[in-house]
Coordinates of N, CA and C in Angstrom, one line a residue:
X971 N 140.3 118.3 76.1 CA 139.2 119.2 75.7 C 137.9 118.5 75.7
X972 N 136.9 119.0 76.3 CA 135.6 118.5 76.3 C 134.7 119.2 75.3
X973 N 134.2 118.4 74.4 CA 133.3 119.1 73.3 C 131.9 119.0 73.7
X974 N 131.3 120.1 73.8 CA 129.8 120.2 74.1 C 129.2 121.3 73.3
X975 N 127.9 121.2 73.0 CA 127.3 122.3 72.2 C 127.3 123.6 73.0
X976 N 127.1 124.7 72.2 CA 127.0 126.0 72.8 C 125.8 126.1 73.8
X977 N 124.7 125.4 73.4 CA 123.5 125.3 74.2 C 123.9 124.7 75.6
X978 N 124.6 123.6 75.6 CA 125.0 123.0 76.8 C 125.9 123.8 77.7
X979 N 126.9 124.5 77.0 CA 127.8 125.4 77.7 C 127.0 126.5 78.4
X980 N 126.0 127.1 77.7 CA 125.2 128.1 78.3 C 124.4 127.6 79.4
X981 N 123.8 126.5 79.3 CA 123.1 125.9 80.5 C 124.0 125.7 81.7
X982 N 125.2 125.2 81.5 CA 126.1 125.0 82.6 C 126.5 126.4 83.2
X983 N 126.7 127.4 82.3 CA 127.1 128.7 82.8 C 125.9 129.3 83.7
X984 N 124.7 129.1 83.2 CA 123.6 129.6 84.0 C 123.4 128.9 85.3
X985 N 123.6 127.6 85.3 CA 123.6 126.8 86.5 C 124.7 127.3 87.5
X986 N 125.9 127.5 87.0 CA 127.0 128.0 87.8 C 126.6 129.3 88.5
X987 N 126.0 130.2 87.7 CA 125.6 131.5 88.2 C 124.4 131.4 89.2
X988 N 123.4 130.8 88.8 CA 122.1 130.8 89.6 C 122.1 129.8 90.8
X989 N 122.7 128.7 90.6 CA 122.6 127.6 91.6 C 123.8 127.6 92.5
X990 N 124.9 128.0 92.0 CA 126.2 127.8 92.7 C 126.9 129.1 93.0
X991 N 126.2 130.2 92.9 CA 126.7 131.5 93.3 C 127.8 132.1 92.4
X992 N 127.8 131.7 91.1 CA 128.8 132.3 90.2 C 130.1 131.6 90.2
X993 N 130.2 130.4 90.6 CA 131.4 129.6 90.5 C 131.8 129.4 89.0
X994 N 133.0 128.9 88.8 CA 133.4 128.7 87.4 C 132.6 127.5 86.8
X995 N 132.6 127.4 85.5 CA 131.9 126.2 84.9 C 132.6 124.9 85.3
X996 N 133.9 124.9 85.5 CA 134.6 123.7 85.9 C 134.1 123.3 87.3
X997 N 134.0 124.3 88.2 CA 133.5 124.0 89.6 C 132.1 123.5 89.6
X998 N 131.3 124.1 88.7 CA 129.9 123.7 88.6 C 129.8 122.2 88.2
X999 N 130.6 121.9 87.2 CA 130.6 120.5 86.7 C 131.0 119.6 87.8
X1000 N 132.1 119.9 88.6 CA 132.5 119.1 89.7 C 131.4 118.9 90.7
X1001 N 130.7 120.0 91.0 CA 129.6 119.9 92.0 C 128.5 119.0 91.5
X1002 N 128.2 119.1 90.2 CA 127.2 118.2 89.6 C 127.6 116.8 89.7
X1003 N 128.9 116.5 89.4 CA 129.4 115.1 89.5 C 129.3 114.6 90.9
X1004 N 129.7 115.4 91.9 CA 129.6 115.0 93.3 C 128.1 114.8 93.7
X1005 N 127.2 115.6 93.2 CA 125.8 115.4 93.5 C 125.3 114.1 92.9
X1006 N 125.7 113.8 91.7 CA 125.3 112.6 91.0 C 125.9 111.4 91.8
X1007 N 127.1 111.4 92.2 CA 127.7 110.3 93.0 C 126.9 110.1 94.3
X1008 N 126.6 111.2 94.9 CA 125.9 111.0 96.2 C 124.5 110.5 96.0
X1009 N 123.8 110.9 94.9 CA 122.5 110.4 94.6 C 122.6 108.9 94.3
X1010 N 123.6 108.5 93.5 CA 123.8 107.0 93.2 C 124.0 106.2 94.4
X1011 N 124.8 106.8 95.4 CA 125.2 106.1 96.6 C 123.9 105.9 97.5
X1012 N 123.1 106.9 97.6 CA 121.9 106.8 98.3 C 120.9 105.8 97.7
X1013 N 120.8 105.8 96.4 CA 120.0 104.8 95.7 C 120.4 103.4 96.0
X1014 N 121.8 103.2 96.0 CA 122.3 101.9 96.2 C 122.0 101.4 97.7
X1015 N 122.1 102.3 98.6 CA 121.7 102.0 100.0 C 120.3 101.6 100.1
X1016 N 119.4 102.5 99.5 CA 118.0 102.2 99.5 C 117.7 100.9 98.9
X1017 N 118.3 100.6 97.8 CA 118.1 99.3 97.1 C 118.4 98.1 98.0
X1018 N 119.6 98.3 98.6 CA 120.0 97.2 99.5 C 119.0 97.0 100.7
X1019 N 118.6 98.1 101.3 CA 117.6 98.0 102.4 C 116.3 97.4 101.9
X1020 N 115.9 97.7 100.7 CA 114.6 97.2 100.3 C 114.6 95.8 99.7
X1021 N 115.8 95.4 99.0 CA 115.8 94.2 98.3 C 116.8 93.1 98.8
X1022 N 117.7 93.5 99.7 CA 118.6 92.6 100.1 C 118.7 92.6 101.7
X1023 N 117.7 92.1 102.3 CA 117.6 92.2 103.8 C 118.8 91.6 104.6
X1024 N 119.3 90.6 104.1 CA 120.5 90.0 104.8 C 121.7 90.9 104.8
X1025 N 122.0 91.5 103.6 CA 123.1 92.4 103.5 C 122.8 93.7 104.2
X1026 N 121.6 94.1 104.3 CA 121.2 95.3 105.0 C 121.4 95.1 106.5
X1027 N 121.0 93.9 107.0 CA 121.3 93.7 108.5 C 122.8 93.5 108.8
X1028 N 123.6 93.0 107.8 CA 125.0 92.9 108.1 C 125.6 94.4 108.1
X1029 N 125.1 95.2 107.2 CA 125.5 96.6 107.2 C 125.2 97.3 108.5
X1030 N 124.0 97.1 109.0 CA 123.6 97.7 110.3 C 124.4 97.2 111.4
X1031 N 124.7 95.9 111.4 CA 125.5 95.3 112.5 C 126.9 95.8 112.5
X1032 N 127.5 96.0 111.3 CA 128.8 96.6 111.3 C 128.8 98.0 111.7
X1033 N 127.8 98.8 111.3 CA 127.7 100.2 111.8 C 127.6 100.3 113.3
X1034 N 126.8 99.4 113.9 CA 126.6 99.4 115.3 C 128.0 99.0 116.0
X1035 N 128.7 98.1 115.4 CA 130.0 97.7 116.0 C 131.0 98.9 116.0
X1036 N 131.0 99.6 114.9 CA 131.9 100.8 114.8 C 131.4 101.9 115.8
X1037 N 130.1 102.1 115.9 CA 129.6 103.1 116.8 C 130.0 102.7 118.3
X1038 N 129.9 101.4 118.6 CA 130.2 101.0 119.9 C 131.7 101.0 120.2
X1039 N 132.5 101.1 119.2 CA 134.0 101.1 119.4 C 134.4 102.4 120.2
X1040 N 133.7 103.4 119.9 CA 134.0 104.6 120.7 C 135.2 105.4 120.2
X1041 N 135.8 105.0 119.1 CA 136.9 105.7 118.6 C 136.6 106.4 117.3
X1042 N 137.1 107.5 117.0 CA 136.9 108.2 115.7 C 137.6 107.4 114.6
X1043 N 137.1 107.6 113.4 CA 137.7 106.9 112.3 C 139.2 107.3 112.1
X1044 N 139.5 108.5 112.5 CA 140.9 108.9 112.3 C 141.9 108.4 113.3
X1045 N 141.4 107.8 114.4 CA 142.2 107.3 115.5 C 143.0 106.1 115.1

């Protein structure tokens, strides 16, 4: 059981209704967690690009190699 204030529950209910088309509170929280993960991942990539140029170049080289392979990831 997750303990949250009534104010927080109501905020999540409103978000579920207004932003996510009336999904359950559970689904709204899942979506928020997914959005948070995606935001953190993008921030990490941006950090690497801006502050770790050698690692960024290695990342790009690997991406180019995979792109050149011509096979899908599932093959």
